[in-house]
Amino acid sequence: MNISKIDYTSLIEKYQSLIISAADSIWEFAETAFQEHRSSSLLKSILEEQGFSISAPSEKLPTAFTARWGYGRPILGFLGEYDALPGLSQKADIAAPAPTSSSAGHGCGHNLLGCGVLAGVLFLKDIMEQEKLPGTILYFGCPAEENAAGKAFMIEEGFFKDVDAAFSWHPHYQSGIFNQALANHRVYYTFHGTSAHASQSPHLGRSALDACELMNVGVNYLREHMIDEARVHYAYTDAGGTAPNIIPSRAQVFYAVRAPKSEDARLLRERVDDIARGAALMTGTSVDIETACVYDSFLPNPVLDQLVLKYLKLYTPVHSPGEEAYARDFLSYGNLPEADRAFDDIPDLSITRKTGISTDVGNVSQILPCTAFMVCCYANGSPLHHWTVTAQGKSSAAHKGMLAAGKILSSCALELLTEPGLLLQVQKAFHKAKGIYTAAP
Ligand SMILES: [Zn+2]
């Protein structure tokens, strides 16, 4: 079988209305982390109708699931996400801020992500049936990529066992490999002090808010002494109340501590923990340190990544004049307001691309061979986690990028199913990378 010559036209015709309608429905549902009940149910029902058997092996993660089709090895995993982001609602197709009554929106395009993976497994299943290829397809329904590293919890619950290789993708304004991501510790620091009248008896109070502020000052001095690529940011989740005449007994600050390698992030986070303890000591308060979640760094697999690049080159979408006119209206709100081209139609075929973001696909990449890529779905420069991405989430270009991702996923998987020795090379590359990736001194 010449995989590069597969004509996907009839498969697109067969499945596109089903896949596009699912992506548009999930855009409307706009369910945030661990609340994706309607989105996951829709995907499960479609996969079941298409012959997949569904299991939900974790009571702790009711919106996670596995859909299985096929038999024997290799076992190939496909990571589908469908969670929305709080505060990013936006009317579809409107190129100006226009929030809706919904509290959330698909500002990271996960409606397309989960359904692009759906396209990939449906195309693959049909071709495997036609060619009588052995192998098992697992669609992993992955909740809470945003703000909670849902896949970290899925790993704890035993998902992804026995998988030989896994694939994912992400909608973006550029097409290219997605194999770099920062490890990220998300940590709550809750300070407990003693309340008192701030004017009548300040000497009796111990301010939890003072502790937060001193912690932040300490961390801001830490910045000079950390590696350049590290990132630390914080938000107050409890500033101790609204009354200046009451010394706050409780205050909380939420941190994200990031670095390119998991071990570097862990070590940096320990230093931030120490600063929190120091702030508590200085203010006569106590501190509770609670890890919300940990995103691992991405462990690239060059063999899988080369496969992706081969098909990214073939299938990166080309846009119509109508799609370009639509996209042009969004340019001024994005990262590249002066861009000449409405879309970045040329894929970046370099083997590594820095992204500056974190993803829980990184956690999966640390336990089995894994690759991911981005496909152009939005106007040039449209930033993720932004209302412009929500607005374009049901556009023709978004649908086109999603279906292109399905073709790339299916073709890469077919290479692994038909090319003798390729999976072994993938596994060797994984073990080599595990050995190479150690913390900076
Ligand atoms: Zn995302």
CSV table of C-alpha atoms and ligand atoms in Angstrom, one decimal:
chain,number,residue,atom,x,y,z
A,1,MET,CA,0.0,0.0,0.0
A,2,ASN,CA,1.3,3.4,-1.0
A,3,ILE,CA,0.2,5.5,2.0
A,4,SER,CA,1.2,8.8,0.5
A,5,LYS,CA,-1.1,8.2,-2.4
A,6,ILE,CA,-4.2,7.4,-0.4
A,7,ASP,CA,-7.2,9.3,-1.7
A,8,TYR,CA,-9.2,10.5,1.3
A,9,THR,CA,-11.9,12.1,-0.8
A,10,SER,CA,-14.5,9.3,-0.3
A,11,LEU,CA,-13.7,9.0,3.4
A,12,ILE,CA,-14.1,12.8,3.8
A,13,GLU,CA,-17.4,12.6,2.0
A,14,LYS,CA,-18.5,9.7,4.1
A,15,TYR,CA,-17.6,11.2,7.5
A,16,GLN,CA,-17.3,15.0,7.2
A,17,SER,CA,-20.9,16.0,8.2
A,18,LEU,CA,-20.8,13.7,11.2
A,19,ILE,CA,-17.4,15.1,12.4
A,20,ILE,CA,-18.1,18.7,11.7
A,21,SER,CA,-21.5,18.5,13.4
A,22,ALA,CA,-19.8,16.9,16.5
A,23,ALA,CA,-17.1,19.7,16.6
A,24,ASP,CA,-19.8,22.4,16.3
A,25,SER,CA,-21.9,20.8,19.1
A,26,ILE,CA,-18.9,20.5,21.4
A,27,TRP,CA,-18.2,24.2,20.6
A,28,GLU,CA,-21.8,25.0,21.8
A,29,PHE,CA,-21.5,22.8,24.9
A,30,ALA,CA,-18.3,24.7,26.0
A,31,GLU,CA,-17.8,22.5,29.1
A,32,THR,CA,-14.7,23.2,31.3
A,33,ALA,CA,-12.3,20.9,33.0
A,34,PHE,CA,-14.0,17.7,34.3
A,35,GLN,CA,-17.4,19.0,33.5
A,36,GLU,CA,-17.4,17.7,29.9
A,37,HIS,CA,-20.4,15.3,30.3
A,38,ARG,CA,-22.2,16.2,27.1
A,39,SER,CA,-19.1,16.5,25.0
A,40,SER,CA,-17.7,13.1,26.1
A,41,SER,CA,-21.1,11.4,25.8
A,42,LEU,CA,-21.5,12.7,22.2
A,43,LEU,CA,-18.0,11.4,21.2
A,44,LYS,CA,-18.7,8.0,23.0
A,45,SER,CA,-22.0,7.6,21.2
A,46,ILE,CA,-20.5,8.4,17.8
A,47,LEU,CA,-17.6,6.0,18.4
A,48,GLU,CA,-20.0,3.3,19.6
A,49,GLU,CA,-22.2,3.7,16.5
A,50,GLN,CA,-19.0,3.3,14.3
A,51,GLY,CA,-18.2,-0.1,15.9
A,52,PHE,CA,-15.8,0.9,18.8
A,53,SER,CA,-16.4,-0.6,22.2
A,54,ILE,CA,-16.4,2.0,25.0
A,55,SER,CA,-15.0,1.6,28.5
A,56,ALA,CA,-14.8,4.1,31.3
A,57,PRO,CA,-12.4,2.5,33.7
A,58,SER,CA,-12.3,5.2,36.3
A,59,GLU,CA,-15.0,6.3,38.6
A,60,LYS,CA,-12.8,9.3,39.6
A,61,LEU,CA,-12.8,10.6,36.0
A,62,PRO,CA,-16.3,10.3,34.7
A,63,THR,CA,-15.6,12.3,31.6
A,64,ALA,CA,-12.6,10.2,30.6
A,65,PHE,CA,-13.1,7.1,28.4
A,66,THR,CA,-11.4,4.6,26.1
A,67,ALA,CA,-12.9,3.6,22.7
A,68,ARG,CA,-11.4,0.4,21.3
A,69,TRP,CA,-11.5,-1.0,17.8
A,70,GLY,CA,-9.5,-3.8,16.1
A,71,TYR,CA,-7.4,-6.6,17.5
A,72,GLY,CA,-3.8,-7.5,18.3
A,73,ARG,CA,-0.7,-5.4,18.1
A,74,PRO,CA,0.4,-2.8,17.6
A,75,ILE,CA,-1.9,-0.9,19.9
A,76,LEU,CA,-2.0,2.7,18.8
A,77,GLY,CA,-3.4,5.5,21.0
A,78,PHE,CA,-5.1,8.7,19.9
A,79,LEU,CA,-5.5,11.5,22.4
A,80,GLY,CA,-8.7,13.5,22.0
A,81,GLU,CA,-9.5,16.5,24.1
A,82,TYR,CA,-12.8,18.5,24.4
A,83,ASP,CA,-12.6,20.9,27.3
A,84,ALA,CA,-13.3,24.6,27.1
A,85,LEU,CA,-11.8,27.5,28.9
A,86,PRO,CA,-13.6,29.7,31.5
A,87,GLY,CA,-14.3,33.3,30.6
A,88,LEU,CA,-13.7,32.8,26.9
A,89,SER,CA,-17.2,32.8,25.5
A,90,GLN,CA,-17.6,34.6,22.2
A,91,LYS,CA,-20.2,34.7,19.4
A,92,ALA,CA,-19.1,32.6,16.4
A,93,ASP,CA,-17.7,34.3,13.3
A,94,ILE,CA,-17.8,37.8,14.9
A,95,ALA,CA,-14.4,39.6,14.6
A,96,ALA,CA,-14.8,41.9,17.6
A,97,PRO,CA,-15.2,41.0,21.3
A,98,ALA,CA,-18.7,39.7,21.7
A,99,PRO,CA,-19.1,37.4,24.7
A,100,THR,CA,-22.3,35.3,25.0
A,101,SER,CA,-24.2,34.3,28.1
A,102,SER,CA,-22.1,31.2,28.4
A,103,SER,CA,-19.4,31.4,31.1
A,104,ALA,CA,-16.9,29.4,28.9
A,105,GLY,CA,-15.7,29.1,25.4
A,106,HIS,CA,-13.4,27.0,23.1
A,107,GLY,CA,-10.6,29.5,23.2
A,108,CYS,CA,-8.0,26.7,22.7
A,109,GLY,CA,-9.9,24.9,20.0
A,110,HIS,CA,-10.4,21.6,21.8
A,111,ASN,CA,-13.8,21.1,20.0
A,112,LEU,CA,-11.7,20.7,16.9
A,113,LEU,CA,-9.0,18.7,18.6
A,114,GLY,CA,-11.2,15.9,19.9
A,115,CYS,CA,-13.1,15.7,16.6
A,116,GLY,CA,-9.9,15.8,14.4
A,117,VAL,CA,-8.8,12.8,16.4
A,118,LEU,CA,-12.2,11.3,15.8
A,119,ALA,CA,-11.7,11.9,12.0
A,120,GLY,CA,-8.3,10.2,12.3
A,121,VAL,CA,-9.5,7.0,13.9
A,122,LEU,CA,-12.6,6.7,11.6
A,123,PHE,CA,-10.4,7.1,8.5
A,124,LEU,CA,-7.9,4.6,9.9
A,125,LYS,CA,-10.5,2.1,10.8
A,126,ASP,CA,-12.0,2.1,7.3
A,127,ILE,CA,-8.6,1.7,5.7
A,128,MET,CA,-7.6,-1.1,8.1
A,129,GLU,CA,-10.9,-2.9,7.3
A,130,GLN,CA,-10.4,-2.6,3.6
A,131,GLU,CA,-6.7,-3.7,3.7
A,132,LYS,CA,-7.4,-6.3,6.4
A,133,LEU,CA,-4.7,-4.9,8.6
A,134,PRO,CA,-4.3,-6.2,12.2
A,135,GLY,CA,-3.8,-3.8,15.0
A,136,THR,CA,-5.8,-2.0,17.7
A,137,ILE,CA,-7.0,1.6,17.7
A,138,LEU,CA,-7.7,3.3,21.1
A,139,TYR,CA,-9.4,6.7,21.1
A,140,PHE,CA,-8.6,8.1,24.5
A,141,GLY,CA,-11.2,10.6,25.7
A,142,CYS,CA,-9.1,13.0,27.7
A,143,PRO,CA,-10.8,15.6,29.9
A,144,ALA,CA,-9.4,18.7,31.6
A,145,GLU,CA,-6.3,19.4,29.6
A,146,GLU,CA,-6.7,23.0,30.6
A,147,ASN,CA,-5.9,24.0,34.2
A,148,ALA,CA,-5.8,20.4,35.5
A,149,ALA,CA,-3.5,18.2,33.5
A,150,GLY,CA,-6.2,15.6,33.2
A,151,LYS,CA,-3.9,13.1,31.5
A,152,ALA,CA,-1.7,13.0,34.6
A,153,PHE,CA,-4.8,11.7,36.5
A,154,MET,CA,-5.6,9.3,33.7
A,155,ILE,CA,-2.1,7.8,34.0
A,156,GLU,CA,-2.6,7.3,37.7
A,157,GLU,CA,-5.9,5.6,36.9
A,158,GLY,CA,-4.3,3.1,34.5
A,159,PHE,CA,-5.2,4.5,31.1
A,160,PHE,CA,-2.5,4.2,28.4
A,161,LYS,CA,-1.2,0.8,29.6
A,162,ASP,CA,0.1,-1.4,26.8
A,163,VAL,CA,-0.1,1.3,24.2
A,164,ASP,CA,2.8,1.1,21.7
A,165,ALA,CA,2.7,4.7,20.4
A,166,ALA,CA,0.3,7.6,20.8
A,167,PHE,CA,-0.6,10.6,18.6
A,168,SER,CA,-2.2,13.9,19.2
A,169,TRP,CA,-2.6,17.3,17.4
A,170,HIS,CA,-3.7,20.8,18.2
A,171,PRO,CA,-5.4,23.5,16.2
A,172,HIS,CA,-3.3,26.6,15.7
A,173,TYR,CA,-2.5,29.4,13.2
A,174,GLN,CA,0.6,27.6,12.1
A,175,SER,CA,1.2,24.0,10.9
A,176,GLY,CA,4.2,22.3,12.4
A,177,ILE,CA,5.5,19.8,14.9
A,178,PHE,CA,4.4,20.1,18.5
A,179,ASN,CA,7.1,18.4,20.5
A,180,GLN,CA,8.3,21.0,23.0
A,181,ALA,CA,6.3,22.0,26.0
A,182,LEU,CA,7.3,23.4,29.4
A,183,ALA,CA,6.9,21.3,32.5
A,184,ASN,CA,4.5,23.1,34.8
A,185,HIS,CA,3.8,22.8,38.5
A,186,ARG,CA,0.6,24.5,39.5
A,187,VAL,CA,0.5,25.0,43.2
A,188,TYR,CA,-1.8,26.7,45.8
A,189,TYR,CA,-0.1,28.4,48.7
A,190,THR,CA,-2.6,29.1,51.5
A,191,PHE,CA,-1.5,31.2,54.4
A,192,HIS,CA,-3.2,31.1,57.8
A,193,GLY,CA,-2.7,33.9,60.3
A,194,THR,CA,-4.7,35.6,63.0
A,195,SER,CA,-7.5,38.1,62.5
A,196,ALA,CA,-7.6,41.3,64.5
A,197,HIS,CA,-8.9,44.8,64.3
A,198,ALA,CA,-6.4,46.5,62.1
A,199,SER,CA,-6.4,49.8,64.0
A,200,GLN,CA,-7.5,48.9,67.5
A,201,SER,CA,-5.3,45.9,68.1
A,202,PRO,CA,-2.9,45.4,65.1
A,203,HIS,CA,-0.3,43.9,67.4
A,204,LEU,CA,-2.6,40.9,68.0
A,205,GLY,CA,-3.0,40.2,64.3
A,206,ARG,CA,-0.8,38.0,62.0
A,207,SER,CA,-1.6,38.8,58.4
A,208,ALA,CA,-2.0,36.0,55.8
A,209,LEU,CA,-2.1,38.7,53.1
A,210,ASP,CA,1.3,40.1,54.3
A,211,ALA,CA,2.7,36.5,53.9
A,212,CYS,CA,1.4,36.3,50.3
A,213,GLU,CA,2.9,39.6,49.4
A,214,LEU,CA,6.3,38.8,51.0
A,215,MET,CA,6.2,35.4,49.2
A,216,ASN,CA,5.6,37.2,45.9
A,217,VAL,CA,8.4,39.7,46.6
A,218,GLY,CA,10.7,36.8,47.4
A,219,VAL,CA,9.8,34.9,44.2
A,220,ASN,CA,10.4,38.1,42.2
A,221,TYR,CA,13.9,38.2,43.6
A,222,LEU,CA,14.3,34.6,42.7
A,223,ARG,CA,13.8,35.4,39.0
A,224,GLU,CA,17.4,36.6,38.7
A,225,HIS,CA,18.7,33.3,39.8
A,226,MET,CA,16.7,30.9,37.6
A,227,ILE,CA,17.4,29.6,34.1
A,228,ASP,CA,16.4,31.9,31.3
A,229,GLU,CA,13.7,29.5,29.9
A,230,ALA,CA,11.9,29.1,33.2
A,231,ARG,CA,8.7,31.0,33.8
A,232,VAL,CA,6.9,31.7,37.1
A,233,HIS,CA,3.5,33.5,37.3
A,234,TYR,CA,0.9,33.8,40.0
A,235,ALA,CA,-2.6,35.0,40.7
A,236,TYR,CA,-4.3,35.8,43.9
A,237,THR,CA,-7.2,33.4,44.5
A,238,ASP,CA,-8.0,34.8,47.9
A,239,ALA,CA,-6.6,38.3,48.8
A,240,GLY,CA,-8.0,38.0,52.4
A,241,GLY,CA,-11.2,39.9,52.0
A,242,THR,CA,-12.4,43.4,51.2
A,243,ALA,CA,-12.1,45.2,54.5
A,244,PRO,CA,-8.9,47.1,55.1
A,245,ASN,CA,-9.7,47.3,58.8
A,246,ILE,CA,-9.6,43.6,59.3
A,247,ILE,CA,-6.3,41.8,59.4
A,248,PRO,CA,-6.8,38.8,57.1
A,249,SER,CA,-6.5,35.4,58.7
A,250,ARG,CA,-6.5,33.6,55.4
A,251,ALA,CA,-5.1,34.4,52.0
A,252,GLN,CA,-4.1,32.3,49.0
A,253,VAL,CA,-1.9,32.7,45.9
A,254,PHE,CA,-1.9,30.3,43.0
A,255,TYR,CA,1.4,29.7,41.2
A,256,ALA,CA,2.5,28.2,37.9
A,257,VAL,CA,6.2,27.2,37.9
A,258,ARG,CA,7.5,26.2,34.5
A,259,ALA,CA,10.8,25.0,33.0
A,260,PRO,CA,11.7,23.1,29.8
A,261,LYS,CA,12.7,19.9,31.7
A,262,SER,CA,10.5,18.2,34.3
A,263,GLU,CA,13.4,17.9,36.8
A,264,ASP,CA,14.3,21.6,36.5
A,265,ALA,CA,10.6,22.6,37.1
A,266,ARG,CA,10.6,20.3,40.2
A,267,LEU,CA,13.7,21.9,41.6
A,268,LEU,CA,12.5,25.4,40.9
A,269,ARG,CA,9.2,24.7,42.6
A,270,GLU,CA,11.0,23.4,45.7
A,271,ARG,CA,12.7,26.9,45.9
A,272,VAL,CA,9.3,28.6,45.5
A,273,ASP,CA,8.0,26.3,48.3
A,274,ASP,CA,11.0,27.4,50.5
A,275,ILE,CA,10.2,31.1,49.9
A,276,ALA,CA,6.5,30.4,50.9
A,277,ARG,CA,7.8,28.8,54.2
A,278,GLY,CA,10.1,31.8,54.7
A,279,ALA,CA,7.2,34.2,54.2
A,280,ALA,CA,5.2,32.3,56.8
A,281,LEU,CA,8.1,32.5,59.3
A,282,MET,CA,8.6,36.2,58.7
A,283,THR,CA,4.9,36.9,59.3
A,284,GLY,CA,4.1,34.5,62.1
A,285,THR,CA,1.6,32.6,59.9
A,286,SER,CA,1.5,29.1,58.6
A,287,VAL,CA,1.3,27.9,55.0
A,288,ASP,CA,-0.4,24.9,53.4
A,289,ILE,CA,1.2,23.9,50.1
A,290,GLU,CA,-1.1,22.0,47.7
A,291,THR,CA,-0.2,20.8,44.3
A,292,ALA,CA,-3.1,21.2,41.9
A,293,CYS,CA,-1.5,19.3,39.1
A,294,VAL,CA,1.9,18.8,37.3
A,295,TYR,CA,2.4,19.0,33.5
A,296,ASP,CA,5.5,17.1,32.4
A,297,SER,CA,7.8,18.4,29.7
A,298,PHE,CA,7.4,16.8,26.2
A,299,LEU,CA,9.8,14.0,25.4
A,300,PRO,CA,10.1,14.2,21.6
A,301,ASN,CA,10.2,11.0,19.5
A,302,PRO,CA,12.2,11.9,16.3
A,303,VAL,CA,11.0,8.8,14.4
A,304,LEU,CA,7.4,9.7,15.0
A,305,ASP,CA,8.0,13.4,14.4
A,306,GLN,CA,9.6,12.7,11.0
A,307,LEU,CA,6.5,10.7,10.0
A,308,VAL,CA,4.3,13.6,11.0
A,309,LEU,CA,6.4,16.1,9.0
A,310,LYS,CA,6.0,13.9,5.9
A,311,TYR,CA,2.2,14.0,6.1
A,312,LEU,CA,2.0,17.6,7.3
A,313,LYS,CA,3.8,18.6,4.1
A,314,LEU,CA,1.1,16.7,2.1
A,315,TYR,CA,-2.0,17.7,3.9
A,316,THR,CA,-1.5,21.2,5.3
A,317,PRO,CA,-4.7,23.0,4.2
A,318,VAL,CA,-4.9,25.5,1.4
A,319,HIS,CA,-7.5,28.2,1.8
A,320,SER,CA,-10.1,29.7,-0.5
A,321,PRO,CA,-10.5,33.4,-1.2
A,322,GLY,CA,-13.7,33.4,0.9
A,323,GLU,CA,-11.8,31.9,3.8
A,324,GLU,CA,-9.1,34.4,3.4
A,325,ALA,CA,-11.5,37.3,3.5
A,326,TYR,CA,-13.1,35.9,6.7
A,327,ALA,CA,-9.7,35.5,8.3
A,328,ARG,CA,-8.5,39.0,7.4
A,329,ASP,CA,-11.0,40.5,9.8
A,330,PHE,CA,-9.3,38.8,12.7
A,331,LEU,CA,-5.7,39.8,11.9
A,332,SER,CA,-5.7,43.1,13.8
A,333,TYR,CA,-6.6,41.3,17.1
A,334,GLY,CA,-3.8,38.7,16.9
A,335,ASN,CA,0.0,38.4,17.4
A,336,LEU,CA,0.7,39.4,13.8
A,337,PRO,CA,-1.5,42.4,13.0
A,338,GLU,CA,0.8,43.5,10.1
A,339,ALA,CA,0.8,40.1,8.4
A,340,ASP,CA,0.4,40.1,4.6
A,341,ARG,CA,-1.1,36.7,4.5
A,342,ALA,CA,-4.5,36.0,6.0
A,343,PHE,CA,-3.4,32.4,6.8
A,344,ASP,CA,0.1,30.9,7.4
A,345,ASP,CA,-0.4,28.3,4.7
A,346,ILE,CA,3.2,27.1,4.7
A,347,PRO,CA,4.0,24.3,7.2
A,348,ASP,CA,7.0,24.7,9.4
A,349,LEU,CA,8.9,21.5,8.7
A,350,SER,CA,11.6,21.9,11.3
A,351,ILE,CA,12.0,19.0,13.7
A,352,THR,CA,11.7,21.1,16.9
A,353,ARG,CA,9.6,24.2,17.5
A,354,LYS,CA,9.6,26.1,20.8
A,355,THR,CA,6.0,26.8,22.0
A,356,GLY,CA,6.4,28.3,25.5
A,357,ILE,CA,3.3,26.5,26.6
A,358,SER,CA,2.5,23.4,28.7
A,359,THR,CA,0.4,20.4,27.8
A,360,ASP,CA,-0.5,17.2,29.5
A,361,VAL,CA,0.4,15.3,26.3
A,362,GLY,CA,3.8,15.8,27.8
A,363,ASN,CA,2.9,13.5,30.6
A,364,VAL,CA,2.0,10.8,28.1
A,365,SER,CA,5.2,11.4,26.1
A,366,GLN,CA,7.2,10.5,29.3
A,367,ILE,CA,5.7,7.0,29.5
A,368,LEU,CA,5.3,5.9,25.9
A,369,PRO,CA,6.4,7.0,22.4
A,370,CYS,CA,4.3,10.0,21.5
A,371,THR,CA,4.0,12.8,18.9
A,372,ALA,CA,1.8,15.8,18.4
A,373,PHE,CA,1.5,18.5,15.7
A,374,MET,CA,-0.3,21.6,14.9
A,375,VAL,CA,-2.5,22.4,11.9
A,376,CYS,CA,-3.5,25.8,10.6
A,377,CYS,CA,-7.1,26.4,11.5
A,378,TYR,CA,-7.2,30.1,12.3
A,379,ALA,CA,-6.2,33.5,10.9
A,380,ASN,CA,-2.5,34.3,10.9
A,381,GLY,CA,-1.4,35.2,14.5
A,382,SER,CA,-4.6,34.3,16.3
A,383,PRO,CA,-3.4,33.6,19.8
A,384,LEU,CA,-4.6,30.5,21.7
A,385,HIS,CA,-6.6,31.2,24.9
A,386,HIS,CA,-8.2,34.2,23.3
A,387,TRP,CA,-11.7,35.1,22.1
A,388,THR,CA,-10.6,35.2,18.5
A,389,VAL,CA,-10.0,31.4,18.6
A,390,THR,CA,-13.4,30.9,20.1
A,391,ALA,CA,-14.9,33.1,17.4
A,392,GLN,CA,-13.3,31.1,14.5
A,393,GLY,CA,-14.0,27.6,16.1
A,394,LYS,CA,-16.9,26.8,13.7
A,395,SER,CA,-15.4,28.4,10.5
A,396,SER,CA,-14.8,26.6,7.3
A,397,ALA,CA,-11.0,27.0,7.8
A,398,ALA,CA,-11.3,25.4,11.3
A,399,HIS,CA,-13.2,22.4,9.8
A,400,LYS,CA,-10.7,22.1,7.0
A,401,GLY,CA,-7.7,22.0,9.4
A,402,MET,CA,-9.5,19.5,11.6
A,403,LEU,CA,-10.1,17.1,8.7
A,404,ALA,CA,-6.5,17.6,7.5
A,405,ALA,CA,-5.4,16.5,11.0
A,406,GLY,CA,-7.5,13.4,10.7
A,407,LYS,CA,-5.7,12.5,7.4
A,408,ILE,CA,-2.3,13.1,9.0
A,409,LEU,CA,-3.1,11.0,12.0
A,410,SER,CA,-4.5,8.1,9.9
A,411,SER,CA,-1.5,8.1,7.5
A,412,CYS,CA,1.1,8.1,10.3
A,413,ALA,CA,-0.7,5.3,12.0
A,414,LEU,CA,-0.8,3.3,8.7
A,415,GLU,CA,2.9,3.6,8.3
A,416,LEU,CA,3.4,2.0,11.7
A,417,LEU,CA,1.0,-0.7,10.8
A,418,THR,CA,2.5,-1.6,7.5
A,419,GLU,CA,6.3,-0.7,7.6
A,420,PRO,CA,8.2,-3.6,9.2
A,421,GLY,CA,10.6,-2.5,11.9
A,422,LEU,CA,9.3,1.1,12.1
A,423,LEU,CA,7.7,0.6,15.5
A,424,LEU,CA,10.9,-0.9,16.8
A,425,GLN,CA,12.7,2.3,15.7
A,426,VAL,CA,10.1,4.4,17.4
A,427,GLN,CA,10.5,2.4,20.7
A,428,LYS,CA,14.3,2.6,20.4
A,429,ALA,CA,14.1,6.4,20.0
A,430,PHE,CA,11.9,6.6,23.0
A,431,HIS,CA,14.3,4.7,25.3
A,432,LYS,CA,17.2,6.8,23.9
A,433,ALA,CA,15.3,10.0,24.7
A,434,LYS,CA,14.5,8.8,28.2
A,435,GLY,CA,18.2,8.3,28.8
A,436,ILE,CA,19.2,11.7,27.4
A,437,TYR,CA,16.7,13.9,29.2
A,438,THR,CA,18.1,14.7,32.6
A,439,ALA,CA,18.0,17.9,34.6
A,440,ALA,CA,20.4,20.7,34.1
A,441,PRO,CA,23.1,21.0,36.8
B,1,ZN,ZN,-5.1,23.5,24.0
